[in-house]
Amino acid sequence: MKCIDKFSKKQKKKPSRYQKRHQQKMIKTLFLVVLLILVLLFGALAIFLVSGNRKLKEVLPYNRSQQIFGTMAGEDYPVGKGLADTLCVGEAETPLEGVEAKEGERAGLFAVQEKEIPFATGLYERISPGKVTQLMTVLTAYDKLNPEDSITIASEDMVYGNDFRSCGLSSDTQVTVNQLYNAVLVSSAQDACLALARSAGGSAEAFVELMNQKAQELGMTNTHFANVTGVSDENQYSTVYDLYLLMNRFLEYPDILNAMGLPEFILNYSKADGTENQQWLNCDNLYTAGRISVPKGITILGGKYFSSEAEHYTVLLAQNNYGDAYAILVYGAENETRDEQSCPSDAGKNKFLKFYLKFLIYHCIFERYAL
């Protein structure tokens, strides 16, 4: 006798010929879709790898607060032993077509992203850093002081005489650290330098030692500071290359860079009796102030500038419309008049970056504007 399970599942019907064909088409379609996706992925990867070897960049809007560094250097660019591969390195003398250095000049043009030095003369020879010393004062104090803290100006911070620049603060005046930074960066105020040094180091003399330690940290091995204001001193010296190392570090401090690029500044402070007051400070860098024009497509981020009968120097950070940063340093320059014949009116229309830079360093620095 055969037992039958009434609750057993019904036998499945065999798929029809139409259903088999449909399943086969679905499998083929799914295979083709997967294959197409794989082809597209490999194609996109190939395009990315090929384009990655080119130096094409998207146009970036200019922004002073942006940190402008990080582009890869060319693989074939030589890097000196003992130097970080993130820095520009090169020979003491590197000619640039169209630029003729005058006797006694020490200069360098540094392409920060490319890590190249398109132009250099006397790159490692000693120079007096001048007001650029104050930038080291700010950088050293920046790591020691809270920008929002208040400093009381002391009598030892005061400077007098026509040869000194002051922000006009009197003894017992209270001003924030940040306001003093701006006074130094915009107007090269020496009393502000002394107040920062005293507050951060206990005394100006002790602070100078901190500056020299900072210089060694930056790799400025041919630099020695003797004061915080930039006053000429035989024991205070540097080189164009060492000062490039200093300027390069400011690209990592957008707040300082913003202040360095201000064309003017209103200093806020409190008098000894507690009343609030303001002092207008003009920018002593004619490039930042816009009194010396630069080519279209180049923006001056900041720096220091000085011109007198005895001494002329310019230390600038500049940026193009693509966000590429450049350091331009010239010392020992002659104060020549501008030759209108050598400055073509259509020079600013040229779209090639190298021509812009050549124009910038040649016509705006080596062919000095008459002041």
Coordinates of C-alpha atoms in Angstrom, one line a residue:
M1 CA 0.0 0.0 0.0
K2 CA 1.4 3.4 -1.0
C3 CA 1.1 6.3 1.5
I4 CA 0.3 9.7 0.1
D5 CA 1.2 12.9 2.0
K6 CA -1.6 15.3 1.3
F7 CA 0.3 18.2 2.6
S8 CA 3.3 17.7 0.4
K9 CA 4.1 20.5 -2.1
K10 CA 2.9 20.3 -5.6
Q11 CA 5.4 19.4 -8.1
K12 CA 6.8 22.3 -9.9
K13 CA 6.0 22.6 -13.5
K14 CA 8.8 22.6 -15.9
P15 CA 9.6 26.0 -17.4
S16 CA 8.3 26.5 -20.9
R17 CA 10.6 27.2 -23.8
Y18 CA 9.6 30.9 -23.7
Q19 CA 10.6 31.2 -20.1
K20 CA 14.0 29.6 -20.8
R21 CA 14.7 32.1 -23.6
H22 CA 13.6 35.0 -21.3
Q23 CA 16.0 33.9 -18.5
Q24 CA 18.9 33.6 -21.0
K25 CA 18.2 37.1 -22.3
M26 CA 18.2 38.4 -18.7
I27 CA 21.5 36.8 -17.9
K28 CA 23.1 38.1 -21.1
T29 CA 21.7 41.6 -20.4
L30 CA 23.1 41.6 -16.9
F31 CA 26.5 40.4 -18.1
L32 CA 26.6 43.2 -20.7
V33 CA 25.7 45.8 -18.1
V34 CA 28.4 44.6 -15.7
L35 CA 30.9 44.5 -18.6
L36 CA 30.0 48.1 -19.6
I37 CA 30.4 49.3 -16.0
L38 CA 33.8 47.7 -15.8
V39 CA 34.9 49.3 -19.1
L40 CA 33.7 52.7 -17.9
L41 CA 35.6 52.4 -14.6
F42 CA 38.8 51.3 -16.3
G43 CA 38.4 54.2 -18.8
A44 CA 37.9 56.7 -16.1
L45 CA 40.9 55.4 -14.2
A46 CA 43.1 55.6 -17.3
I47 CA 42.0 59.2 -17.9
F48 CA 42.7 60.1 -14.3
L49 CA 46.2 58.6 -14.4
V50 CA 47.1 60.3 -17.7
S51 CA 45.7 63.7 -16.6
G52 CA 47.5 63.4 -13.3
N53 CA 50.9 63.6 -15.0
R54 CA 49.9 67.0 -16.5
K55 CA 50.2 70.3 -14.7
L56 CA 46.8 71.6 -15.6
K57 CA 45.0 73.4 -12.8
E58 CA 41.5 74.7 -12.3
V59 CA 41.3 78.5 -12.0
L60 CA 40.9 79.3 -8.3
P61 CA 39.3 82.5 -7.0
Y62 CA 41.8 84.6 -5.1
N63 CA 41.5 84.3 -1.3
R64 CA 44.1 85.7 1.1
S65 CA 43.0 83.3 3.8
Q66 CA 43.7 80.3 1.7
Q67 CA 46.8 78.3 2.5
I68 CA 48.7 78.4 -0.8
F69 CA 51.0 75.4 -1.0
G70 CA 51.1 71.7 -1.5
T71 CA 51.5 71.1 -5.3
M72 CA 53.8 68.3 -6.3
A73 CA 57.2 69.2 -7.7
G74 CA 58.5 67.8 -11.0
E75 CA 60.2 64.4 -10.6
D76 CA 63.3 65.5 -12.4
Y77 CA 63.9 68.6 -10.2
P78 CA 67.0 68.2 -8.1
V79 CA 66.7 68.5 -4.4
G80 CA 69.8 69.5 -2.3
K81 CA 71.0 67.1 0.3
G82 CA 69.8 68.0 3.8
L83 CA 67.0 70.2 2.5
A84 CA 63.3 69.4 2.7
D85 CA 61.9 68.4 -0.6
T86 CA 59.1 70.9 0.0
L87 CA 61.4 73.9 -0.5
C88 CA 62.8 75.7 -3.5
V89 CA 66.5 74.9 -4.0
G90 CA 68.9 76.1 -6.6
E91 CA 72.3 77.6 -7.5
A92 CA 73.5 80.9 -6.3
E93 CA 73.4 82.3 -9.8
T94 CA 70.4 81.4 -12.1
P95 CA 69.9 83.7 -15.1
L96 CA 66.5 84.7 -16.4
E97 CA 66.0 85.9 -19.9
G98 CA 65.1 89.6 -19.9
V99 CA 66.4 90.3 -16.4
E100 CA 69.8 91.8 -16.0
A101 CA 71.0 92.1 -12.4
K102 CA 73.0 95.2 -11.5
E103 CA 76.3 95.1 -9.7
G104 CA 75.9 94.5 -6.0
E105 CA 72.3 93.3 -6.2
R106 CA 71.2 90.2 -4.4
A107 CA 67.9 88.8 -5.6
G108 CA 65.8 85.7 -6.1
L109 CA 62.5 84.7 -7.6
F110 CA 61.0 81.6 -6.0
A111 CA 58.1 79.5 -7.5
V112 CA 56.7 78.0 -4.3
Q113 CA 54.4 75.3 -5.9
E114 CA 56.9 74.2 -8.5
K115 CA 59.8 74.3 -5.9
E116 CA 62.0 76.1 -8.4
I117 CA 64.1 79.2 -8.5
P118 CA 63.7 80.7 -12.0
F119 CA 66.0 83.6 -11.2
A120 CA 68.8 84.2 -8.6
T121 CA 71.9 86.3 -8.2
G122 CA 74.0 86.3 -5.0
L123 CA 71.5 84.0 -3.4
Y124 CA 73.7 82.9 -0.5
E125 CA 75.7 86.1 0.1
R126 CA 75.3 88.1 3.3
I127 CA 72.9 91.0 3.4
S128 CA 71.4 93.2 6.1
P129 CA 67.7 92.0 6.4
G130 CA 66.4 95.5 7.2
K131 CA 62.7 95.7 8.1
V132 CA 62.2 92.1 7.1
T133 CA 63.6 91.4 10.6
Q134 CA 60.2 92.6 11.9
L135 CA 58.5 89.7 10.2
M136 CA 60.6 87.3 12.2
T137 CA 59.6 89.3 15.3
V138 CA 55.9 88.7 14.5
L139 CA 56.4 85.0 13.7
T140 CA 58.3 84.4 16.9
A141 CA 55.8 86.3 19.1
Y142 CA 52.9 84.5 17.3
D143 CA 53.8 81.2 18.9
K144 CA 54.2 82.8 22.4
L145 CA 51.3 85.2 22.8
N146 CA 47.5 85.1 22.8
P147 CA 46.3 87.5 20.1
E148 CA 43.4 88.7 22.3
D149 CA 45.5 89.5 25.3
S150 CA 46.2 93.1 26.2
I151 CA 49.7 94.6 26.5
T152 CA 50.5 97.7 28.5
I153 CA 53.0 99.9 26.6
A154 CA 56.2 100.6 28.7
S155 CA 58.6 103.5 28.5
E156 CA 61.3 101.1 27.1
D157 CA 59.0 100.4 24.1
M158 CA 59.0 104.0 23.0
V159 CA 61.1 105.1 20.0
Y160 CA 61.9 108.7 19.0
G161 CA 63.4 110.5 16.0
N162 CA 62.7 110.9 12.3
D163 CA 64.5 107.7 11.4
F164 CA 62.1 105.5 13.5
R165 CA 58.6 104.5 12.7
S166 CA 56.1 104.5 15.6
C167 CA 52.4 103.7 15.9
G168 CA 52.0 106.6 18.2
L169 CA 51.3 104.9 21.5
S170 CA 52.3 106.4 24.8
S171 CA 53.4 104.8 28.0
D172 CA 50.7 103.0 30.0
T173 CA 48.5 102.7 26.9
Q174 CA 46.8 99.3 26.6
V175 CA 46.5 97.5 23.2
T176 CA 45.9 93.9 22.2
V177 CA 48.6 91.7 20.8
N178 CA 46.6 91.4 17.5
Q179 CA 46.6 95.2 17.1
L180 CA 50.4 95.2 17.6
Y181 CA 50.8 92.5 15.0
N182 CA 48.9 94.7 12.5
A183 CA 50.9 97.7 13.4
V184 CA 54.2 95.8 12.6
L185 CA 52.9 94.1 9.4
V186 CA 51.2 97.1 7.9
S187 CA 53.2 100.1 9.1
S188 CA 56.5 98.6 10.4
A189 CA 56.0 100.2 13.8
Q190 CA 59.2 99.7 15.8
D191 CA 57.5 100.5 19.2
A192 CA 55.1 97.7 18.5
C193 CA 58.0 95.3 17.8
L194 CA 59.6 96.2 21.1
A195 CA 56.3 95.8 23.0
L196 CA 55.7 92.3 21.5
A197 CA 59.3 91.3 22.2
R198 CA 59.2 92.4 25.9
S199 CA 55.9 90.6 26.4
A200 CA 56.9 87.4 24.7
G201 CA 60.5 87.1 25.9
G202 CA 60.7 89.2 29.1
S203 CA 63.0 91.6 27.4
A204 CA 64.0 92.6 23.9
E205 CA 67.4 91.0 24.4
A206 CA 66.0 87.7 25.5
F207 CA 63.5 87.7 22.7
V208 CA 66.3 88.1 20.1
E209 CA 67.6 84.7 21.3
L210 CA 64.2 83.2 20.6
M211 CA 64.3 84.8 17.1
N212 CA 67.6 83.1 16.4
Q213 CA 66.3 79.8 17.6
K214 CA 63.3 80.2 15.3
A215 CA 65.7 81.0 12.4
Q216 CA 67.5 77.7 13.0
E217 CA 64.2 75.8 13.1
L218 CA 63.4 77.3 9.6
G219 CA 66.8 76.3 8.3
M220 CA 68.1 79.8 8.1
T221 CA 71.7 78.7 8.8
N222 CA 73.3 81.9 7.5
T223 CA 71.2 84.3 9.6
H224 CA 71.7 86.0 12.9
F225 CA 69.5 88.6 14.5
A226 CA 70.8 91.3 16.9
N227 CA 67.6 93.3 17.4
V228 CA 63.8 93.1 16.9
T229 CA 63.2 96.2 14.9
G230 CA 65.5 95.8 11.9
V231 CA 67.9 98.6 12.8
S232 CA 71.2 98.2 11.0
D233 CA 73.7 96.2 13.0
E234 CA 76.9 94.5 11.9
N235 CA 75.9 91.5 13.9
Q236 CA 72.5 91.2 12.2
Y237 CA 72.7 89.5 8.8
S238 CA 71.0 87.1 6.5
T239 CA 70.8 85.9 2.9
V240 CA 68.2 86.1 0.1
Y241 CA 67.7 82.4 0.4
D242 CA 67.3 82.5 4.2
L243 CA 64.7 85.3 3.9
Y244 CA 62.8 83.2 1.3
L245 CA 62.6 80.5 4.0
L246 CA 61.1 83.0 6.3
M247 CA 58.6 84.3 3.8
N248 CA 57.7 80.8 2.8
R249 CA 56.6 80.0 6.3
F250 CA 54.0 82.8 6.3
L251 CA 52.0 80.8 3.7
E252 CA 51.1 78.5 6.6
Y253 CA 49.8 81.5 8.7
P254 CA 46.7 82.9 6.8
D255 CA 45.9 85.3 9.6
I256 CA 49.3 86.9 9.4
L257 CA 49.2 86.9 5.6
N258 CA 45.9 88.7 5.6
A259 CA 47.3 91.5 7.9
M260 CA 50.4 91.8 5.8
G261 CA 48.3 92.5 2.8
L262 CA 46.3 95.4 4.3
P263 CA 46.8 98.8 2.5
E264 CA 46.0 100.6 5.8
F265 CA 45.0 99.9 9.4
I266 CA 43.0 101.6 12.2
L267 CA 44.7 100.9 15.5
N268 CA 42.4 100.6 18.5
Y269 CA 43.8 101.1 22.0
S270 CA 42.9 102.3 25.5
K271 CA 44.6 105.3 27.1
A272 CA 45.9 105.2 30.7
D273 CA 42.6 106.7 32.0
G274 CA 40.5 104.0 30.3
T275 CA 39.2 106.0 27.3
E276 CA 39.1 104.3 23.9
N277 CA 41.0 105.8 21.0
Q278 CA 42.1 105.1 17.5
Q279 CA 45.1 105.7 15.4
W280 CA 45.2 105.5 11.6
L281 CA 48.3 103.8 10.3
N282 CA 49.4 103.9 6.6
C283 CA 51.1 101.0 4.8
D284 CA 54.8 101.6 4.2
N285 CA 54.9 98.9 1.4
L286 CA 54.1 100.8 -1.8
Y287 CA 53.3 97.5 -3.6
T288 CA 50.7 96.5 -1.0
A289 CA 49.3 100.0 -0.8
G290 CA 48.8 100.0 -4.6
R291 CA 51.1 102.9 -5.3
I292 CA 53.3 100.7 -7.5
S293 CA 51.3 98.8 -10.1
V294 CA 51.9 95.2 -11.0
P295 CA 50.8 93.2 -14.0
K296 CA 47.3 92.0 -14.5
G297 CA 46.8 88.6 -13.0
I298 CA 49.3 89.1 -10.2
T299 CA 48.2 90.0 -6.6
I300 CA 50.7 91.1 -4.0
L301 CA 50.0 89.3 -0.7
G302 CA 52.4 91.4 1.3
G303 CA 56.0 91.8 2.4
K304 CA 58.4 94.7 3.2
Y305 CA 59.6 97.5 1.0
F306 CA 62.2 100.2 1.6
S307 CA 63.8 102.8 -0.6
S308 CA 66.2 105.6 0.3
E309 CA 69.2 107.3 -1.1
A310 CA 71.5 104.8 0.5
E311 CA 69.5 101.6 0.5
H312 CA 66.7 99.9 -1.6
Y313 CA 65.2 96.5 -1.1
T314 CA 61.9 94.7 -1.7
V315 CA 60.6 91.4 -0.2
L316 CA 57.2 90.3 -1.5
L317 CA 54.9 87.3 -1.6
A318 CA 52.7 87.3 -4.7
Q319 CA 50.0 85.1 -6.1
N320 CA 48.6 84.6 -9.6
N321 CA 44.9 83.9 -10.5
Y322 CA 45.6 80.1 -10.3
G323 CA 46.6 80.3 -6.6
D324 CA 50.3 79.8 -7.3
A325 CA 52.5 81.6 -4.8
Y326 CA 55.8 83.3 -5.5
A327 CA 58.4 84.9 -3.3
I328 CA 60.3 87.9 -4.8
L329 CA 63.3 89.3 -3.0
V330 CA 65.7 92.0 -4.2
Y331 CA 68.5 93.7 -2.1
G332 CA 71.1 96.3 -3.0
A333 CA 69.1 97.6 -5.9
E334 CA 69.7 101.0 -7.5
N335 CA 67.0 103.6 -7.6
E336 CA 66.5 104.0 -11.3
T337 CA 63.7 105.9 -13.1
R338 CA 61.1 104.0 -15.0
D339 CA 61.8 103.7 -18.7
E340 CA 58.4 104.0 -20.5
Q341 CA 59.9 102.7 -23.7
S342 CA 60.9 99.4 -22.0
C343 CA 57.4 98.9 -20.5
P344 CA 55.1 97.9 -23.4
S345 CA 51.5 98.9 -22.9
D346 CA 50.2 95.4 -23.9
A347 CA 52.6 93.5 -21.6
G348 CA 49.8 92.9 -19.0
K349 CA 47.7 91.2 -21.7
N350 CA 50.0 88.3 -22.2
K351 CA 48.4 85.1 -20.8
F352 CA 51.6 83.2 -20.1
L353 CA 52.5 83.0 -16.4
K354 CA 56.3 83.0 -16.9
F355 CA 56.0 86.3 -18.9
Y356 CA 53.9 87.8 -16.1
L357 CA 56.6 86.9 -13.5
K358 CA 59.3 88.2 -15.8
F359 CA 57.5 91.4 -16.2
L360 CA 56.8 91.6 -12.5
I361 CA 60.4 91.2 -11.3
Y362 CA 62.0 93.1 -14.2
H363 CA 59.7 96.1 -14.7
C364 CA 58.4 96.5 -11.2
I365 CA 61.6 95.8 -9.3
F366 CA 64.8 95.9 -11.3
E367 CA 63.6 98.8 -13.4
R368 CA 62.5 100.6 -10.2
Y369 CA 59.8 103.3 -10.3
A370 CA 61.0 106.7 -9.3
L371 CA 59.7 107.6 -5.9

